[in-house]
XYZ file of C-alpha atoms in Angstrom:
476
model
C 23.561 -58.213 -16.666
C 20.006 -56.914 -15.868
C 20.767 -57.102 -12.178
C 24.015 -55.219 -12.672
C 22.339 -52.531 -14.802
C 19.459 -52.210 -12.169
C 21.938 -51.743 -9.422
C 23.778 -48.972 -11.453
C 20.740 -47.046 -12.310
C 19.690 -47.249 -8.523
C 22.863 -46.239 -7.232
C 23.009 -43.177 -9.841
C 19.588 -42.241 -8.624
C 20.671 -42.498 -4.936
C 23.758 -40.091 -5.884
C 21.481 -37.520 -7.724
C 18.915 -37.515 -4.646
C 21.936 -37.012 -2.252
C 23.166 -34.226 -4.408
C 19.781 -32.381 -4.873
C 19.263 -32.627 -0.932
C 22.823 -31.127 -0.280
C 21.574 -28.024 -2.281
C 19.222 -27.002 0.382
C 20.721 -25.095 3.274
C 19.635 -25.983 6.860
C 18.833 -23.687 9.516
C 21.522 -21.471 10.996
C 22.549 -22.903 14.570
C 21.777 -19.366 15.806
C 21.585 -15.612 15.204
C 23.447 -14.459 18.095
C 26.911 -13.824 16.263
C 25.138 -11.908 13.488
C 22.853 -9.859 16.119
C 26.161 -9.059 18.153
C 28.153 -7.802 14.997
C 25.244 -5.525 13.586
C 23.414 -4.386 16.657
C 25.909 -1.448 17.241
C 24.660 0.240 14.013
C 21.135 -0.109 14.443
C 19.326 2.872 16.241
C 16.214 3.728 17.974
C 14.475 7.110 16.876
C 12.279 9.232 19.290
C 10.757 12.224 17.487
C 8.994 15.069 18.929
C 6.197 17.193 17.176
C 4.305 20.037 18.172
C 0.578 19.750 17.816
C -2.003 22.281 18.045
C -4.705 21.165 20.888
C -8.108 20.679 19.856
C -10.569 22.909 21.354
C -13.531 19.893 21.459
C -15.502 20.114 24.504
C -14.658 23.613 25.390
C -17.965 25.731 26.149
C -18.359 28.703 23.631
C -19.934 31.949 25.241
C -20.294 35.367 23.623
C -17.657 37.915 25.074
C -18.992 39.767 27.866
C -21.520 37.185 28.751
C -21.965 36.618 32.620
C -21.164 33.129 32.234
C -17.644 33.739 30.855
C -16.090 34.313 34.127
C -17.701 31.119 35.421
C -16.519 28.756 32.886
C -12.886 30.375 32.698
C -12.656 29.670 36.564
C -13.830 26.024 36.164
C -11.258 25.373 33.329
C -8.399 27.021 35.282
C -9.173 24.879 38.552
C -8.726 21.799 36.343
C -5.754 22.916 34.762
C -7.479 23.559 31.158
C -7.707 27.205 30.923
C -5.524 28.975 28.722
C -3.576 25.764 28.225
C -6.550 24.129 26.707
C -5.739 26.075 23.186
C -2.005 25.955 23.786
C 0.175 23.650 21.625
C 1.155 20.255 23.039
C 3.964 17.877 22.183
C 3.419 14.660 20.623
C 6.088 11.923 20.603
C 6.848 8.934 18.544
C 9.030 6.086 18.232
C 10.715 4.174 15.409
C 14.030 2.415 14.280
C 16.832 3.206 11.784
C 20.264 2.189 10.736
C 23.700 3.918 10.295
C 25.019 3.682 6.964
C 28.316 5.587 7.174
C 30.961 6.194 9.798
C 30.255 9.882 9.292
C 26.696 9.539 10.821
C 24.304 9.181 8.110
C 21.065 7.241 9.082
C 18.372 5.620 6.976
C 14.846 5.197 8.574
C 11.127 5.424 7.155
C 9.644 8.877 6.128
C 6.682 8.344 8.277
C 8.715 7.825 11.422
C 10.047 11.293 11.360
C 7.242 13.146 9.318
C 6.360 16.491 10.707
C 8.923 16.190 13.391
C 10.396 19.351 15.208
C 13.193 17.042 17.141
C 14.738 13.909 16.211
C 16.620 12.000 18.737
C 18.708 9.132 17.965
C 19.521 6.342 20.500
C 22.472 4.063 20.040
C 22.742 0.267 21.267
C 25.551 1.528 23.605
C 22.947 4.192 25.187
C 24.575 7.061 23.616
C 22.058 9.805 22.425
C 22.524 12.185 19.608
C 20.318 14.890 18.089
C 19.614 14.325 14.237
C 18.911 16.691 11.334
C 16.871 15.796 8.519
C 18.691 15.707 5.229
C 15.852 14.703 3.020
C 12.885 12.433 2.435
C 10.988 10.481 -0.388
C 7.371 9.843 0.534
C 6.845 7.859 -2.364
C 9.209 4.908 -1.241
C 8.747 5.885 2.445
C 12.612 6.768 2.969
C 14.062 9.292 5.063
C 17.829 10.339 5.384
C 19.138 11.663 8.673
C 22.684 12.852 9.853
C 24.368 13.149 13.418
C 27.357 14.520 14.360
C 29.737 12.377 16.349
C 33.279 12.967 17.648
C 34.263 9.416 16.934
C 33.576 7.363 13.784
C 30.212 5.382 14.488
C 29.615 1.752 13.476
C 27.695 1.277 10.388
C 26.223 -1.529 8.185
C 26.364 -2.214 4.509
C 23.872 -2.482 1.869
C 23.217 -5.815 0.251
C 21.855 -6.676 -3.287
C 18.259 -7.597 -2.703
C 17.805 -8.820 -6.261
C 20.149 -11.604 -4.967
C 17.716 -12.471 -2.170
C 15.700 -15.635 -2.810
C 12.329 -16.764 -1.473
C 13.111 -19.152 1.620
C 16.478 -17.376 2.328
C 17.067 -16.363 6.005
C 16.657 -12.959 7.328
C 16.919 -11.040 10.546
C 15.050 -8.016 11.437
C 16.227 -5.484 14.319
C 14.480 -2.431 15.695
C 12.282 -0.871 18.511
C 9.214 -2.735 18.547
C 6.140 -1.219 20.522
C 8.810 0.935 22.060
C 10.299 -2.077 24.025
C 13.891 -1.008 22.839
C 16.444 -3.120 20.918
C 15.050 -6.169 19.816
C 15.866 -9.132 17.398
C 13.411 -11.412 15.139
C 14.320 -13.930 12.334
C 12.463 -15.838 9.584
C 12.648 -16.274 5.874
C 11.709 -14.269 2.838
C 8.229 -15.358 2.110
C 7.914 -13.464 -1.201
C 9.482 -10.959 -3.616
C 8.367 -7.915 -5.562
C 5.304 -7.130 -3.498
C 3.688 -3.861 -4.228
C 1.385 -2.152 -1.834
C 0.062 1.245 -2.879
C 3.128 2.989 -4.173
C 4.266 3.948 -7.791
C 7.942 2.570 -6.879
C 6.911 -0.214 -4.296
C 9.299 -3.260 -4.484
C 8.809 -4.877 -1.297
C 10.438 -8.063 0.141
C 7.831 -10.094 2.262
C 9.041 -11.656 5.299
C 7.566 -13.607 8.315
C 10.172 -12.140 10.631
C 8.119 -10.267 13.290
C 7.665 -6.909 12.461
C 5.674 -4.598 14.786
C 4.800 -0.891 15.295
C 8.211 0.708 16.259
C 10.000 -1.748 13.968
C 9.436 0.863 11.130
C 12.630 2.186 9.665
C 14.637 -0.598 11.071
C 17.054 -2.981 8.938
C 16.381 -6.574 7.465
C 19.631 -8.180 7.321
C 20.859 -11.337 5.088
C 22.941 -13.767 6.818
C 26.091 -11.985 5.757
C 25.190 -9.026 7.769
C 23.887 -6.841 4.843
C 20.756 -4.994 4.645
C 18.648 -6.168 2.152
C 15.550 -4.246 3.246
C 14.025 -1.523 5.375
C 11.234 -2.682 7.550
C 8.211 -0.499 6.412
C 4.768 -2.051 6.752
C 2.741 -5.093 8.050
C -0.430 -6.474 7.017
C -2.577 -7.435 10.061
C -6.271 -7.343 11.122
C -5.266 -6.761 14.822
C -2.708 -4.153 14.448
C 0.138 -6.599 15.348
C 2.492 -9.018 13.666
C 0.887 -12.137 12.192
C 3.849 -12.920 10.096
C 3.262 -10.841 7.206
C 5.804 -7.932 6.920
C 7.077 -5.821 4.167
C 10.581 -4.336 3.895
C 11.541 -1.925 1.010
C 14.107 -3.699 -1.134
C 17.538 -2.282 -0.596
C 18.188 -1.733 -4.249
C 15.448 0.745 -4.507
C 16.494 2.316 -0.974
C 20.158 2.566 -2.187
C 19.112 4.898 -5.022
C 16.780 6.929 -3.059
C 19.505 7.555 -0.437
C 22.158 8.478 -3.091
C 19.910 11.343 -4.402
C 18.772 12.433 -0.841
C 22.348 12.586 0.149
C 23.393 14.713 -2.968
C 20.397 16.870 -3.495
C 18.389 16.669 -0.492
C 15.593 15.274 -2.811
C 14.850 12.873 -5.454
C 15.257 13.553 -9.143
C 13.430 10.873 -10.904
C 13.266 10.564 -14.857
C 9.876 11.473 -16.463
C 8.851 10.189 -19.803
C 5.769 12.033 -20.256
C 3.202 9.116 -21.219
C 0.043 7.548 -19.656
C 0.351 3.679 -20.034
C -1.448 0.412 -19.141
C -0.548 -3.017 -19.311
C -1.165 -5.221 -22.519
C -3.659 -7.626 -21.447
C -4.386 -10.749 -23.379
C -7.574 -9.416 -25.115
C -5.934 -6.229 -25.970
C -2.894 -8.099 -27.394
C -5.543 -9.988 -29.567
C -7.335 -6.909 -30.634
C -3.945 -5.538 -31.770
C -3.002 -8.791 -33.672
C 0.076 -9.384 -31.119
C 1.497 -12.708 -30.395
C 2.278 -12.008 -26.771
C 0.791 -9.921 -23.928
C 3.876 -7.725 -22.821
C 5.255 -4.422 -22.864
C 3.697 -0.857 -21.926
C 0.774 0.430 -24.039
C 0.720 4.258 -24.316
C -2.826 5.577 -23.947
C -1.846 9.225 -23.789
C 1.100 11.555 -24.807
C 0.571 15.008 -23.216
C 3.224 17.707 -23.762
C 6.725 16.480 -22.750
C 9.865 14.417 -23.561
C 7.878 11.435 -25.287
C 5.780 13.840 -27.680
C 8.803 15.774 -28.710
C 10.627 12.461 -29.392
C 7.567 11.206 -31.718
C 6.167 8.955 -29.358
C 2.375 8.186 -30.179
C -0.587 6.746 -28.452
C -1.277 3.478 -29.207
C 2.846 2.542 -29.425
C 3.883 -0.214 -27.297
C 7.128 0.474 -25.418
C 8.827 -3.052 -25.470
C 12.488 -1.849 -24.502
C 13.746 1.072 -22.582
C 17.420 2.094 -22.367
C 18.585 -1.345 -23.492
C 16.326 -3.308 -21.337
C 13.289 -5.099 -22.175
C 9.896 -3.927 -20.664
C 7.446 -6.756 -19.392
C 4.839 -4.521 -18.308
C 3.805 -0.850 -16.875
C 5.324 -1.434 -13.520
C 8.616 -2.462 -14.908
C 8.668 0.565 -17.435
C 7.874 3.105 -14.297
C 10.652 1.812 -12.271
C 13.362 2.081 -15.347
C 12.261 5.631 -16.077
C 12.400 6.639 -12.634
C 15.864 5.436 -12.189
C 16.936 7.060 -15.612
C 19.078 10.268 -15.286
C 17.228 13.301 -15.861
C 18.128 15.423 -18.694
C 19.831 12.407 -20.897
C 18.765 10.814 -23.938
C 17.759 7.183 -23.848
C 16.757 4.795 -26.385
C 13.160 3.643 -26.629
C 12.114 0.885 -28.918
C 8.140 1.102 -29.505
C 6.048 -1.320 -31.543
C 3.777 0.489 -34.068
C 1.562 -0.768 -36.617
C 3.122 -4.165 -36.132
C 6.881 -2.957 -36.721
C 9.400 -1.719 -34.280
C 10.723 2.004 -34.258
C 13.661 3.199 -32.268
C 13.321 6.639 -30.537
C 15.746 8.858 -28.660
C 14.039 10.464 -25.752
C 15.577 13.130 -23.542
C 14.006 12.639 -20.184
C 12.600 15.428 -18.054
C 12.174 15.413 -14.199
C 9.017 13.786 -12.816
C 8.865 15.864 -9.591
C 8.374 19.141 -11.553
C 6.480 17.625 -14.558
C 3.208 19.093 -15.526
C 0.996 17.250 -18.135
C -1.035 19.344 -20.423
C -4.514 17.973 -21.598
C -4.586 16.714 -25.216
C -6.100 18.662 -27.809
C -8.925 17.198 -29.759
C -10.643 17.610 -32.979
C -14.015 19.683 -33.774
C -17.458 18.601 -33.013
C -19.099 16.362 -35.656
C -21.451 17.860 -37.865
C -24.363 15.466 -38.063
C -25.545 14.171 -34.847
C -26.917 10.682 -34.650
C -26.647 7.631 -32.607
C -26.631 4.120 -33.041
C -25.942 0.765 -31.135
C -22.682 -0.818 -31.612
C -21.151 -3.606 -29.419
C -23.505 -3.336 -26.614
C -23.105 0.570 -26.591
C -25.399 3.403 -27.562
C -23.182 6.210 -28.802
C -23.615 9.541 -30.319
C -21.060 12.208 -31.893
C -19.832 14.427 -28.909
C -21.152 17.876 -29.397
C -20.238 21.047 -27.598
C -23.304 20.832 -25.607
C -22.682 17.124 -24.512
C -18.913 17.968 -23.758
C -19.992 20.747 -21.346
C -22.078 18.285 -19.645
C -19.507 15.938 -19.146
C -17.192 18.658 -18.179
C -15.103 18.199 -21.225
C -13.464 21.253 -23.188
C -15.762 22.573 -25.784
C -13.491 21.414 -28.721
C -13.435 17.848 -27.384
C -14.328 14.923 -29.999
C -15.335 11.539 -30.144
C -18.292 9.459 -29.549
C -20.134 9.934 -26.186
C -21.580 6.677 -24.461
C -25.260 7.617 -23.823
C -26.514 3.851 -22.806
C -24.645 0.822 -22.157
C -26.416 -2.787 -22.212
C -25.773 -4.219 -18.665
C -25.679 -7.829 -20.505
C -23.009 -6.809 -22.615
C -19.103 -7.385 -22.707
C -18.893 -3.640 -22.777
C -20.588 -3.241 -19.438
C -18.557 -6.105 -17.926
C -15.207 -4.492 -19.186
C -16.371 -1.245 -16.959
C -17.920 1.241 -19.967
C -20.471 3.460 -18.774
C -22.426 6.175 -19.519
C -20.427 9.404 -20.046
C -17.331 7.737 -21.149
C -16.063 9.110 -24.420
C -14.623 6.647 -27.296
C -12.069 8.775 -29.009
C -10.123 5.897 -30.958
C -11.167 2.583 -32.376
C -8.657 0.419 -33.941
C -6.233 2.877 -33.024
C -7.920 5.194 -35.578
C -9.503 8.461 -34.476
C -13.483 8.370 -34.433
C -15.783 11.254 -34.512
C -18.752 9.875 -36.278
C -21.027 6.908 -35.571
C -19.941 5.610 -39.015
C -16.439 5.630 -38.075
C -16.776 3.164 -35.348
C -19.111 0.893 -37.578
C -16.368 0.987 -40.056
C -13.723 0.052 -37.748
C -15.782 -2.899 -36.511
C -16.310 -4.164 -40.131
C -12.488 -3.875 -40.878
C -11.745 -5.714 -37.729
C -14.093 -8.522 -38.487
C -13.064 -8.718 -41.966
C -9.257 -9.101 -40.797
C -10.392 -12.111 -38.749
C -10.136 -10.503 -35.418
C -12.537 -11.286 -32.474
C -12.407 -7.954 -30.517
C -11.810 -4.315 -31.355
C -9.645 -2.266 -29.377
C -11.367 1.225 -28.189
C -9.519 4.286 -26.501
C -12.039 5.699 -24.008
C -11.705 8.678 -21.918
C -13.618 9.051 -18.462
C -13.092 12.524 -16.789
C -9.960 13.169 -19.153
C -8.167 9.860 -18.086
C -7.735 7.541 -21.082
C -7.535 3.521 -21.002
C -7.637 0.994 -23.724
C -10.305 -1.551 -23.782
C -10.739 -4.591 -26.214
C -14.425 -5.208 -26.554
C -15.425 -8.560 -28.607
C -17.123 -7.993 -32.043
C -20.739 -9.115 -32.327
C -21.374 -11.543 -35.349
């Protein structure tokens, strides 16, 4: 009986192991069929730009000087006379791909930036002049248009959110100006951010080099899941770390460029920071998630009743995990339409309706603050020496004369406050989400937090006008 049961268990384990193994897909036999099917829609891009020549090295002599004719003759003989200061032409190479049969082409903004002329070369050798429809420097995407007598072959976008780490991908483009070229690899990582506000890159080990910029990254179904944009390299060449802007970001940008010739992103009108574990503890939260509002200047959010210290947990029906997610959701939301925003305030949730503005035209207004404190004094609190912000001190710090709060006049370098980045010249405007204008205000907030059993106190700190929340441990 035991022997039969053992055999049954081993048999089941073998079946399970086989089932698990078959879930993994093997490497494709080749990429030739895929490359052949999509290559007619991939293009090389050559741009020409007028650049003013530098006058470095040209001898400067006073007009009428006896040396003027001598130097002019010398420069003329060497072909550097009047032409030395004349404009010259600069050419650059890149890649792109056709997204519609009527000639719309996607590439990187940096490929065509400041170009006077843009020439498109197709896989067939056909060449056409392109005109610029619109650009978005924030995602480094540009949309071009060519006119053709016949419908052009094109490739569709895929859903980059369905791309998984380990999936096979193929890159096409014009690396190092060598012409049409194919490289293959896998998706190494997702959701990479480099330096842009709206970054959402797929990282790939498919070889990407200079000249590949603007070219497509294909999945195995021949769909574009990314636009090859950047490489990470100490040598300037491919070392297997390339980045492609995710197609789901690109599609939204392209749609707006095609319709308006520019982007039109939503604008909420708040300054935000991530909810870190120590900030969550200081605010009595169970989880460190959401987007913490540090400032609410004049704009849509203020008009809707959003306050500094609120934590946005949901935007337009979707949960918000962190600031990056909120920024992207707001940008994708339609301008001029009301959206539902759920905030956490004083431990309770509130639902607000915010009519979004347009980010490209928004101008923030500095927040007005209270009057000067009446009785200047100073005290040491949590490793900080603070004093009320008088008009004279505000002037020294470059702040408005009516600015209010506590100026940091010294910081103990062995304190947690110093470790958290507080420095002389910072201004504390809130403690425990309450305004502070006197030293006693801050001391009272410390006492209240300690009595409530909290280990840290949340401070709203401004430096050069920019606010951020910092949680500082409470000394016993």
